Short mmCIF file of C-alpha atoms and ligand atoms in Angstrom, two decimals:
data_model
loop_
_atom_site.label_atom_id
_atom_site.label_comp_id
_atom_site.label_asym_id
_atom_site.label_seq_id
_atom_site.Cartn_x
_atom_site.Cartn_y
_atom_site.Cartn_z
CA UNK A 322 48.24 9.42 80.17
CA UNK A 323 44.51 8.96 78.56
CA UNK A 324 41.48 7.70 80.24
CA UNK A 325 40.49 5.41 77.99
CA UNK A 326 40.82 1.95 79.50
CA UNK A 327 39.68 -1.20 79.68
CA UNK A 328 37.93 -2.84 82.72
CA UNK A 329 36.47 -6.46 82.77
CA UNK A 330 36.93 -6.51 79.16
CA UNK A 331 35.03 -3.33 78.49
CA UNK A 332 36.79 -0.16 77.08
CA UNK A 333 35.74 2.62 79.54
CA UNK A 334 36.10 6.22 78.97
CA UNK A 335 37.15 7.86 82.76
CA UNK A 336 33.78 5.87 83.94
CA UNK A 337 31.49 5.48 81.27
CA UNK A 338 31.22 2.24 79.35
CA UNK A 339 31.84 3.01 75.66
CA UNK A 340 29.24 0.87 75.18
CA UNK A 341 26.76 3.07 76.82
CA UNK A 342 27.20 5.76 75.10
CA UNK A 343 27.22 3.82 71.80
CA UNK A 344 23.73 2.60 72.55
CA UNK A 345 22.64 5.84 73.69
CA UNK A 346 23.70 8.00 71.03
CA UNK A 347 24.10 5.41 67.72
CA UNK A 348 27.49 5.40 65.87
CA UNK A 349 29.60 6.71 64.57
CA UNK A 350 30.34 9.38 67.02
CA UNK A 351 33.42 11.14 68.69
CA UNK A 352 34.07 10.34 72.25
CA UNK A 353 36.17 13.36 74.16
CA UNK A 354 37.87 12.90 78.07
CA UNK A 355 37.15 15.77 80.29
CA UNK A 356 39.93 14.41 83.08
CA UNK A 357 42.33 13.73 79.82
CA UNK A 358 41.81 17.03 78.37
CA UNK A 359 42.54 18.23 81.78
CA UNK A 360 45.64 16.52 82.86
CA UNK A 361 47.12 17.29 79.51
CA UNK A 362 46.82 20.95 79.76
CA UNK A 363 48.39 20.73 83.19
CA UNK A 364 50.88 18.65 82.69
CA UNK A 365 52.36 21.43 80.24
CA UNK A 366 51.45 24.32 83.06
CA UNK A 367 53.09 22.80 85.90
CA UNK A 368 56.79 21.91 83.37
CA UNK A 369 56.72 25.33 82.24
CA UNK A 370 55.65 27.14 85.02
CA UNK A 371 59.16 29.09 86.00
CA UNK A 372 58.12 30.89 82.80
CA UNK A 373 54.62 31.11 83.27
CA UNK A 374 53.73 31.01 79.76
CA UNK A 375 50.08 31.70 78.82
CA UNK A 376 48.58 28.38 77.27
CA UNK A 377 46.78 29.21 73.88
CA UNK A 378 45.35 25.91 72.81
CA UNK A 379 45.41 25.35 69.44
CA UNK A 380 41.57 25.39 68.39
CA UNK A 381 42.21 24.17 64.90
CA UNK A 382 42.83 20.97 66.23
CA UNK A 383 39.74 20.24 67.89
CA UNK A 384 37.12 23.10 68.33
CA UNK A 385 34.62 21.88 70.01
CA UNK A 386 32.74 23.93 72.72
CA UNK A 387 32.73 21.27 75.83
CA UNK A 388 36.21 21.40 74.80
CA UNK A 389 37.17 25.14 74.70
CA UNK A 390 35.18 25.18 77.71
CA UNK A 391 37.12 22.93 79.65
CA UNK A 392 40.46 24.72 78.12
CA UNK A 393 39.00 28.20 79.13
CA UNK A 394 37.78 27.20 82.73
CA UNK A 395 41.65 25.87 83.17
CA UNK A 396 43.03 29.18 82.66
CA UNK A 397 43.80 28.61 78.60
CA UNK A 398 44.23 31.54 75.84
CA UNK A 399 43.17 30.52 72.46
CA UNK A 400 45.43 30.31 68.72
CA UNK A 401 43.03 31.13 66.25
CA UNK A 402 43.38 31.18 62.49
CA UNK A 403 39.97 32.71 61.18
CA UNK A 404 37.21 35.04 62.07
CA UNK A 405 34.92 31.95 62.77
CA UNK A 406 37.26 30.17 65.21
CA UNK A 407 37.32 34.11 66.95
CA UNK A 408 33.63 33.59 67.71
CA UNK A 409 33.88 30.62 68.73
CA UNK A 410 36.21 31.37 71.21
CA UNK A 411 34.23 34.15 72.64
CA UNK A 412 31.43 31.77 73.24
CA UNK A 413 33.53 29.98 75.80
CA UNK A 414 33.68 33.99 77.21
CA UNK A 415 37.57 33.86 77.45
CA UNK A 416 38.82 37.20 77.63
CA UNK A 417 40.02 38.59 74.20
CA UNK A 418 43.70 39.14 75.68
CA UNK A 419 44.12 36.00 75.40
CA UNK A 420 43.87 35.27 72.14
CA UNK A 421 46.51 34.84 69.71
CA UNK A 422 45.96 35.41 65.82
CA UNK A 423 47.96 33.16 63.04
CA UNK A 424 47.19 32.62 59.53
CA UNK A 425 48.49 33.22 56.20
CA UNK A 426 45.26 34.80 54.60
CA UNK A 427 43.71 37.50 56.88
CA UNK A 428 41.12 39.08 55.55
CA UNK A 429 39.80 42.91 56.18
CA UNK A 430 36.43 41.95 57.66
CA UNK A 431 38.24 39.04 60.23
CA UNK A 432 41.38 41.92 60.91
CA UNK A 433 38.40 44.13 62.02
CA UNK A 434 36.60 42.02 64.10
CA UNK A 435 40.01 41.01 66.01
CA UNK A 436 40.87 44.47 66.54
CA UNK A 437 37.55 45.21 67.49
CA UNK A 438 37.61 41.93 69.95
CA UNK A 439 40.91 43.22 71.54
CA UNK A 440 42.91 40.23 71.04
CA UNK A 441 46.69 39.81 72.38
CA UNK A 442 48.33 39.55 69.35
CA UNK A 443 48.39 39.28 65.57
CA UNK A 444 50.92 36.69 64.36
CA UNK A 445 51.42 38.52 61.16
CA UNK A 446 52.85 35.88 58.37
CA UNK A 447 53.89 38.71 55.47
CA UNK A 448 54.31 42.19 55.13
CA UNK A 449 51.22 42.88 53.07
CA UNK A 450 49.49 41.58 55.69
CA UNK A 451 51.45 43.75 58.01
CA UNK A 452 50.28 47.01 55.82
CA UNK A 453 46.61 45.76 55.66
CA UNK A 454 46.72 45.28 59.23
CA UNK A 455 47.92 48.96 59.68
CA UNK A 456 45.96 50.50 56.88
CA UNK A 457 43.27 49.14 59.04
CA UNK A 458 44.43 49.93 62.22
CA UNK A 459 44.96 53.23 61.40
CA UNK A 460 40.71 53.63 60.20
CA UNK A 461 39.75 52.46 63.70
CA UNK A 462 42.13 54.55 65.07
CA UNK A 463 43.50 51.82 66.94
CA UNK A 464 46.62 50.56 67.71
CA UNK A 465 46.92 47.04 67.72
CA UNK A 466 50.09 44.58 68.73
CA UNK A 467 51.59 42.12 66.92
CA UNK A 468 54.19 39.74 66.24
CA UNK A 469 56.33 38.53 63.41
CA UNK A 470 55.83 35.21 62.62
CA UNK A 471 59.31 34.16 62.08
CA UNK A 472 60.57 31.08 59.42
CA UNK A 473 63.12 29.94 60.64
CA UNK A 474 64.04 27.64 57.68
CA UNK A 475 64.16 24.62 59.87
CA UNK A 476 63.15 21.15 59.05
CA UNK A 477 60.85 19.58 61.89
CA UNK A 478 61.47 15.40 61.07
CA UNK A 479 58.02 15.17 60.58
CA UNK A 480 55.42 14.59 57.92
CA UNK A 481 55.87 16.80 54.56
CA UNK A 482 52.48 18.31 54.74
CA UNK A 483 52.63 19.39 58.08
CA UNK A 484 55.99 20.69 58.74
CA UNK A 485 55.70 24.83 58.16
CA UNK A 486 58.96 26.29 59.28
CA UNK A 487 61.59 25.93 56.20
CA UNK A 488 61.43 28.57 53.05
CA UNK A 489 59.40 26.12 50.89
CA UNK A 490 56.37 26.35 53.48
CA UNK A 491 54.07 29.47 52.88
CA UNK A 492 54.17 29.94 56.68
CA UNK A 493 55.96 32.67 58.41
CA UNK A 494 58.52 35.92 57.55
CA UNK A 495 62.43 35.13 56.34
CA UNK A 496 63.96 36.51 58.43
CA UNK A 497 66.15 39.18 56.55
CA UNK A 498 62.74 40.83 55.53
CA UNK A 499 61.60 40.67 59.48
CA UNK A 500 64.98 42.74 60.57
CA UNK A 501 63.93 44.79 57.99
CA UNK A 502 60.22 45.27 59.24
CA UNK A 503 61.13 45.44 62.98
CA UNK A 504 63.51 48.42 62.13
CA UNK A 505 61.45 50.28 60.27
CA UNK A 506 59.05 50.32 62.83
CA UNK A 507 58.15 54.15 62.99
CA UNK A 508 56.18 53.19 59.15
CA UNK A 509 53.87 51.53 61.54
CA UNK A 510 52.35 54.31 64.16
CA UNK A 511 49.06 52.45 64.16
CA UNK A 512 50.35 48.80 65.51
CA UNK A 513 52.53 48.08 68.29
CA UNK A 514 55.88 45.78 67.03
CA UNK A 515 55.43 43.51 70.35
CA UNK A 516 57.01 39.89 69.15
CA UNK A 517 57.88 36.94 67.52
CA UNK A 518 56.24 34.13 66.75
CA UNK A 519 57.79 30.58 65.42
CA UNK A 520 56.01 27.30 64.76
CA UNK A 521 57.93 24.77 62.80
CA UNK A 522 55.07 22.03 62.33
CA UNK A 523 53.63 19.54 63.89
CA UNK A 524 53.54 15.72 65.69
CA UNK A 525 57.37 16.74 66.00
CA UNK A 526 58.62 13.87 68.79
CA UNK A 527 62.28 14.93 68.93
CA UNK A 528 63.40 18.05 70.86
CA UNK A 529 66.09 19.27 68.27
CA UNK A 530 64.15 20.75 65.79
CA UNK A 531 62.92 22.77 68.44
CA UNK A 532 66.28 23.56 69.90
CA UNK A 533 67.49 24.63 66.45
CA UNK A 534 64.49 26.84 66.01
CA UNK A 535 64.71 28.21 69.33
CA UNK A 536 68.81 28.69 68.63
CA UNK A 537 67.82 30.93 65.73
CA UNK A 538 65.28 32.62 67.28
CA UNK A 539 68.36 33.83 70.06
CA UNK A 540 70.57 34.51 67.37
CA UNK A 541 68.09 36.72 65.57
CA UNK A 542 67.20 38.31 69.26
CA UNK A 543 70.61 39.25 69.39
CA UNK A 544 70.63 40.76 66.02
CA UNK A 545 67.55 43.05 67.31
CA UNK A 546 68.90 44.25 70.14
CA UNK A 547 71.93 45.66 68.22
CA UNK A 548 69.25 47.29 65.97
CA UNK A 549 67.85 48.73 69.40
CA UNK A 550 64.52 46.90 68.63
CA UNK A 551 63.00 45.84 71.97
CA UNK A 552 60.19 43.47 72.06
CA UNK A 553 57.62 41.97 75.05
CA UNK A 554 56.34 38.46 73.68
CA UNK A 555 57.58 35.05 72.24
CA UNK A 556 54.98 33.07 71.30
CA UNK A 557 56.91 29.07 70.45
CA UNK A 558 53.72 27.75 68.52
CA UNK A 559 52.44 24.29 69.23
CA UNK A 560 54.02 21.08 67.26
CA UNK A 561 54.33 18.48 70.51
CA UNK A 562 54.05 15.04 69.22
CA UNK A 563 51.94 12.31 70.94
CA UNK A 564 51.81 8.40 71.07
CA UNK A 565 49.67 6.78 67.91
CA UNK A 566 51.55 3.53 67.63
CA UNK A 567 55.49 3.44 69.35
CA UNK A 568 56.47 6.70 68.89
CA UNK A 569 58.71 7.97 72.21
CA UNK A 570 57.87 11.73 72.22
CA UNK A 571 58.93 14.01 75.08
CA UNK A 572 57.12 14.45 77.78
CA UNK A 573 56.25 17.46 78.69
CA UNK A 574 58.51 17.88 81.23
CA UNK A 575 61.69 16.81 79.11
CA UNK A 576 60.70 19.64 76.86
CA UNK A 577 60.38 22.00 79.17
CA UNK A 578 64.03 21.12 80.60
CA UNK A 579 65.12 21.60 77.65
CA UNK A 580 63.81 24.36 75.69
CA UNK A 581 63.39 26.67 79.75
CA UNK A 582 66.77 27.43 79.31
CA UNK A 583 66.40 29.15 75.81
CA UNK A 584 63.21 30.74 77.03
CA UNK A 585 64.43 32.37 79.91
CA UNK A 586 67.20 34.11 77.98
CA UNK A 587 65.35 35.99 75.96
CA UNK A 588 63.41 37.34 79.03
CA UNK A 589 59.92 37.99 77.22
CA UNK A 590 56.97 36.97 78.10
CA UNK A 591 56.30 33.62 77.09
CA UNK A 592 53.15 32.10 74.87
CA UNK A 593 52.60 28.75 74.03
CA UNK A 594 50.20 26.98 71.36
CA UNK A 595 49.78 23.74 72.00
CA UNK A 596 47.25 21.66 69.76
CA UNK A 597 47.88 17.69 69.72
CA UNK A 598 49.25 17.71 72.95
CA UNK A 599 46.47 18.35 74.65
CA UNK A 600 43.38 16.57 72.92
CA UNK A 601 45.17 14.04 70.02
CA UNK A 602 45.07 11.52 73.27
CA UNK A 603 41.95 12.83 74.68
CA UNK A 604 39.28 11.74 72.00
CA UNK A 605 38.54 8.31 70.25
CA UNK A 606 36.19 7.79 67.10
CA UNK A 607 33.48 4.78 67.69
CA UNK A 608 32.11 3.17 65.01
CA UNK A 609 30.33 -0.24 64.21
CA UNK A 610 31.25 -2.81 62.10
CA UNK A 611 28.88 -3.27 59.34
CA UNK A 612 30.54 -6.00 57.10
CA UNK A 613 33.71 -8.69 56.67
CA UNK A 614 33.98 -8.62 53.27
CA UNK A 615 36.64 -11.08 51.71
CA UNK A 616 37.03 -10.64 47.67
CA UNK A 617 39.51 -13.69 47.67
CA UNK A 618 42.77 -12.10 48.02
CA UNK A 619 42.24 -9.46 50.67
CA UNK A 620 39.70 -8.95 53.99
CA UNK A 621 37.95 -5.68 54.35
CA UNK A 622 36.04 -4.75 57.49
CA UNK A 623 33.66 -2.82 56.24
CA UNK A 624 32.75 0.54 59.39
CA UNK A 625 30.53 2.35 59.65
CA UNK A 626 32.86 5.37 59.55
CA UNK A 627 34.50 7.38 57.04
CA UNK A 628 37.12 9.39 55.69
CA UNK A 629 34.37 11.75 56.06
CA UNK A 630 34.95 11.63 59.81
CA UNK A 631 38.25 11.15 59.82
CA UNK A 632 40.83 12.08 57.09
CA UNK A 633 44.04 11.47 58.80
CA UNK A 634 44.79 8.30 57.10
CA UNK A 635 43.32 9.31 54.10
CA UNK A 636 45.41 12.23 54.03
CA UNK A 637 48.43 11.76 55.84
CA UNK A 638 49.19 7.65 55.91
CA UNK A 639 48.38 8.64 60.06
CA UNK A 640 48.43 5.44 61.85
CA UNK A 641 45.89 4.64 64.39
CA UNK A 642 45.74 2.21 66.88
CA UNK A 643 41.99 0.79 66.42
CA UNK A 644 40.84 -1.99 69.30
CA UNK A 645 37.47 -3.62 69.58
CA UNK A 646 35.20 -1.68 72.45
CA UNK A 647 34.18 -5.20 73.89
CA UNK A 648 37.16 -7.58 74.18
CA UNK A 649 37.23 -10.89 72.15
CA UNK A 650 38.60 -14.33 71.04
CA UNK A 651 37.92 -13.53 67.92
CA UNK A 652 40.82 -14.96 65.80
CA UNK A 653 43.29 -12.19 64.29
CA UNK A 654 43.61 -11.64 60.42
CA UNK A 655 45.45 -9.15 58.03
CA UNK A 656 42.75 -6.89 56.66
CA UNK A 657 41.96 -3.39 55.51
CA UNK A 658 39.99 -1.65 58.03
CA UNK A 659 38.07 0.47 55.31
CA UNK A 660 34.78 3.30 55.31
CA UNK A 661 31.48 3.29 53.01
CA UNK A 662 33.20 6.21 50.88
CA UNK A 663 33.45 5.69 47.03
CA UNK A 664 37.36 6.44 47.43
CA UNK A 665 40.25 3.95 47.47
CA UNK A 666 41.75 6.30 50.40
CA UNK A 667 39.08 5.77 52.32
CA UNK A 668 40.85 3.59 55.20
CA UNK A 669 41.65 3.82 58.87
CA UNK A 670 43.91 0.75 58.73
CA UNK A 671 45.83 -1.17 56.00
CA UNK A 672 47.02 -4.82 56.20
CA UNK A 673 46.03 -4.76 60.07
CA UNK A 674 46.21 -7.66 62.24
CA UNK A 675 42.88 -7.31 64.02
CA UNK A 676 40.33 -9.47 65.35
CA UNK A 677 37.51 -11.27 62.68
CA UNK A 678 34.71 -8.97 64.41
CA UNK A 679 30.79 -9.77 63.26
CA UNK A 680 28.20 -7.51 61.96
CA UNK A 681 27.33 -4.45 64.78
CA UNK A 682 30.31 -5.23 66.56
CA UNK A 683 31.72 -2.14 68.17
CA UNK A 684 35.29 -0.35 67.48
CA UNK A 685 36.96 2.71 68.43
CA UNK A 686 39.93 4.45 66.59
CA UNK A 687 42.41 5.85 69.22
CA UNK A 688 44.12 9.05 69.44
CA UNK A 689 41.09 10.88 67.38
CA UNK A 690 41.02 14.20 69.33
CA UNK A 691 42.99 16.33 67.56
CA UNK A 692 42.44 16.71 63.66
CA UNK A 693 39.61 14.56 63.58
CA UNK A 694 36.13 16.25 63.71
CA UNK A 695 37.31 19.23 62.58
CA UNK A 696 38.32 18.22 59.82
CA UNK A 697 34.91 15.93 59.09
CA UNK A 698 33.03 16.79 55.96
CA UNK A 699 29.89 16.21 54.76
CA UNK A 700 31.50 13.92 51.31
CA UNK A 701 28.88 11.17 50.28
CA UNK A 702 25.86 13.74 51.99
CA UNK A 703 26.72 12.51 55.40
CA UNK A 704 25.74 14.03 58.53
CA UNK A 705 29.25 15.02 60.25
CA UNK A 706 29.00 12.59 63.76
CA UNK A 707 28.25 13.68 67.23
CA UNK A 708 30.76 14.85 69.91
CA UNK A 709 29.84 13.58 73.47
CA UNK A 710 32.27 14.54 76.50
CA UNK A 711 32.55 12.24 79.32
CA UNK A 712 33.39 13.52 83.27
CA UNK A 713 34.28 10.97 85.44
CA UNK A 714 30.55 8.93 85.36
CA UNK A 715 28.70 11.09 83.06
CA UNK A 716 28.30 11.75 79.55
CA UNK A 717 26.45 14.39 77.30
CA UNK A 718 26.63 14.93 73.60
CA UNK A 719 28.12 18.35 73.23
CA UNK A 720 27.44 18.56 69.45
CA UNK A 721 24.27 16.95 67.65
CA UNK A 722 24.50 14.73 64.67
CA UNK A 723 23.92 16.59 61.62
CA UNK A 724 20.35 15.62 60.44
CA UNK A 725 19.95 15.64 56.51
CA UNK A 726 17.96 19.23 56.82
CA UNK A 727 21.06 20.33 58.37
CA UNK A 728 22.89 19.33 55.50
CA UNK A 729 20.33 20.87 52.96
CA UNK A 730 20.11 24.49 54.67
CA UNK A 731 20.27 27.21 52.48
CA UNK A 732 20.43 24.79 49.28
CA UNK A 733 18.47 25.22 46.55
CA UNK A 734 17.84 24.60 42.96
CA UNK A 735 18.29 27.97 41.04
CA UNK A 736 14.85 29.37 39.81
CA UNK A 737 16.14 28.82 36.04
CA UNK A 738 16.20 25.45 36.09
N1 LLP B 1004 50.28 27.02 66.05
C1 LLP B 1004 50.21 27.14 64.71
C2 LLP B 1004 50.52 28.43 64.11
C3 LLP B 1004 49.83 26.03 63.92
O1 LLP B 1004 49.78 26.16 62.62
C4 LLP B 1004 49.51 24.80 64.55
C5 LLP B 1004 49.09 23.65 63.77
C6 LLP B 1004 49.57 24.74 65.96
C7 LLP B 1004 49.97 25.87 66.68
C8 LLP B 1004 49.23 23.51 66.73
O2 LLP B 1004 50.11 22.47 66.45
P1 LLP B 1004 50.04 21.10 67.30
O3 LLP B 1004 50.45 21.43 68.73
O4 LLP B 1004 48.65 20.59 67.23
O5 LLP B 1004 51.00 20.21 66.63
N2 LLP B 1004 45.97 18.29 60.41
C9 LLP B 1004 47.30 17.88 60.72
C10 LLP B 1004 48.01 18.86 61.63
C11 LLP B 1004 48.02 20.29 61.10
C12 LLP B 1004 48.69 21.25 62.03
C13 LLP B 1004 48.43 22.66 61.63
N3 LLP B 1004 48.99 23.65 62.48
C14 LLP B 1004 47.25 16.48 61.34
O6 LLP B 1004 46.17 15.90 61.44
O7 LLP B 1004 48.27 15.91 61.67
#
């Protein structure tokens, strides 16, 4: 379910008119549901609620604060991956034991400030990180928990550069070498050995990849118990797929019915990191047309928006559904739906059917939420685009356009020159 509809020809967001908020806050910009955002979240709460898991959304997929906000006020943890994304959490004043700690590349000063926080967990990806995270520890005479993050060496069916859970992925702890960690546990006084951690990748529509993970991950329980290792959390990482064009993912309830059973088994306490799920459906990217450009052989609608804004295409072929804001009669041709960027990659669409729209016609790209600001740059010296949240009739921008003196802070030419 989103809330992005159209009514007498007009694509709404819950109640506002697109439209409206184009005019009111100039284009592009990213558009974000509050009651989407919302349902999302407890759609997942109410399927996996026999286990009552605790929700840690997945910030690195869309960070923004109206966001977290609405997350936090729902009852959701956080999965972080830096020190900056840990302030940024706290801002939304979630408490710290709720927060959940991945990441291949930890460094000292972001270990400290976690431990200092008092997060839930580390999801420790290595054992040098393991030893820095005790040689740390052990300073602030503290005694933090953590889990292994397990690989599983299992392929999700999903794109190559975002599946994580096989041997060739950097992510996660064989598994021989985690037995061998979670038995050796008195080398670790200062940090509590509390769980394990799997996530096998992402936009993953198919439960078996999950099912094999979560197979191994019983398997390898068993093998722990016989070692008389006893452990408190499972944390099953995010990787839900969503709808961009005619994929059938499960719902959330089909995945809960089938991966409960597994959970409930192991008897820990249960932690979920959801990204996509919740906000890939919740946000949309609205631009304006700025040219039809035909060289002959090929049409190009030239937007106002970039791979600067949004890099999914660019970066993983994504496919998003793109409709006009304002319906039209406009007759349907096969063009490239293309940025301002100097870089052949710089599409949203490629050999689309889609309406002839005119100059300052309005578009949106669907399904924008998740992986799409956040991963916005500034390429070309362009401001990143403005985040506005819409609840039910009204909308605020939640994040300003950059300004080019936002851009040039703390740039300048060296004194030599
Ligand atoms: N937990 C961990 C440890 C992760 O690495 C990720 C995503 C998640 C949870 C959330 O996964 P989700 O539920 O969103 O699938 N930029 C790519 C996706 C990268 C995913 C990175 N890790 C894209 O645009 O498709």
């Amino acid at each position: 379910m989103h809330d992005f509809k159209f009514k007498n020809g007009e694509l709404y967001c819950e109640d506002v008119r697109v439209r409206d908020a184009a005019v009111k806050v100039g284009t592009p910009f990213y558009l974000y549901s509050h009651n989407t955002l919302r349902d999302h979240f407890t759609k997942i709460q109410k399927a996996f609620a026999p286990v009552e898991p605790l929700i840690c959304f997945a910030m690195k997929s869309n960070d923004n604060l109206a966001v977290l906000k609405t997350l936090a006020n729902l009852g959701a943890g956080f999965d972080i991956v830096s020190g900056g994304e840990l302030k940024k959490a706290l801002r939304t004043g979630v408490s710290a034991d709720k927060i959940v700690f991945a990441s291949v590349g930890k460094t000292e000063e972001e270990i400290t400030d976690a431990i200092n926080a008092g997060i839930l967990l580390f999801n420790v990806e290595s054992l040098p990180e393991l030893e820095e995270i005790h040689r740390i520890a052990q300073k602030m005479n503290k005694k933090p928990k953590v889990a292994l993050r397990i690989n599983p060496d299992v392929k999700a069916l999903t794109h190559a550069k975002i599946t994580t859970g096989t041997l060739k992925n950097k992510f996660g702890i064989d598994l021989q070498t985690a037995r061998k960690i979670l038995r050796s546990a008195a080398k670790y006084p200062n940090v509590q050995l509390s769980g394990l951690h799997i996530h096998i990748g992402s936009q993953i529509t198919t439960r078996a990849p999950f099912l094999k993970a979560m197979t191994k991950v019983l398997e390898f329980l068993d093998v722990l118990k016989k070692d008389g290792v006893a452990l408190e959390y499972l944390d099953i990482g995010g990787g839900m797929g969503i709808i961009y064009k005619d994929e059938q993912p499960q719902t959330a309830q089909d995945f809960a019915e089938a991966v409960l059973p597994y959970l409930r088994k192991t008897g820990l306490k249960i932690i979920m990191e959801p990204g996509r799920f919740i906000v890939g459906n919740a946000g949309i990217l609205v631009s304006r047309v700025l040219y039809l450009k035909d060289n002959g052989f090929k049409k190009f609608l030239i937007v106002d928006a970039g791979m600067n804004d949004l890099i999914r295409p660019a970066l993983y072929d994504a496919y998003h559904e793109i409709v006009p804001i304002v319906e039209t009669k406009a007759r349907k041709v096969k063009m490239d739906i293309v940025g301002p960027i100097c870089e052949s990659a710089d599409f949203f669409a490629r050999d689309r059917m889609f309406p002839a729209l005119n100059n300052g016609d309005l578009l949106a790209v669907m399904s924008a939420g998740a992986y799409g600001y956040v991963m916005a740059s500034n390429y070309n010296v362009r401001g990143r685009p403005p985040e506005v949240m819409v609840k039910g009739d009204q909308f605020e921008v939640a994040k300003q356009r950059e300004t080019f003196d936002d851009l040039m802070r703390g740039e300048t030419v060296p004194s030599f020159l």
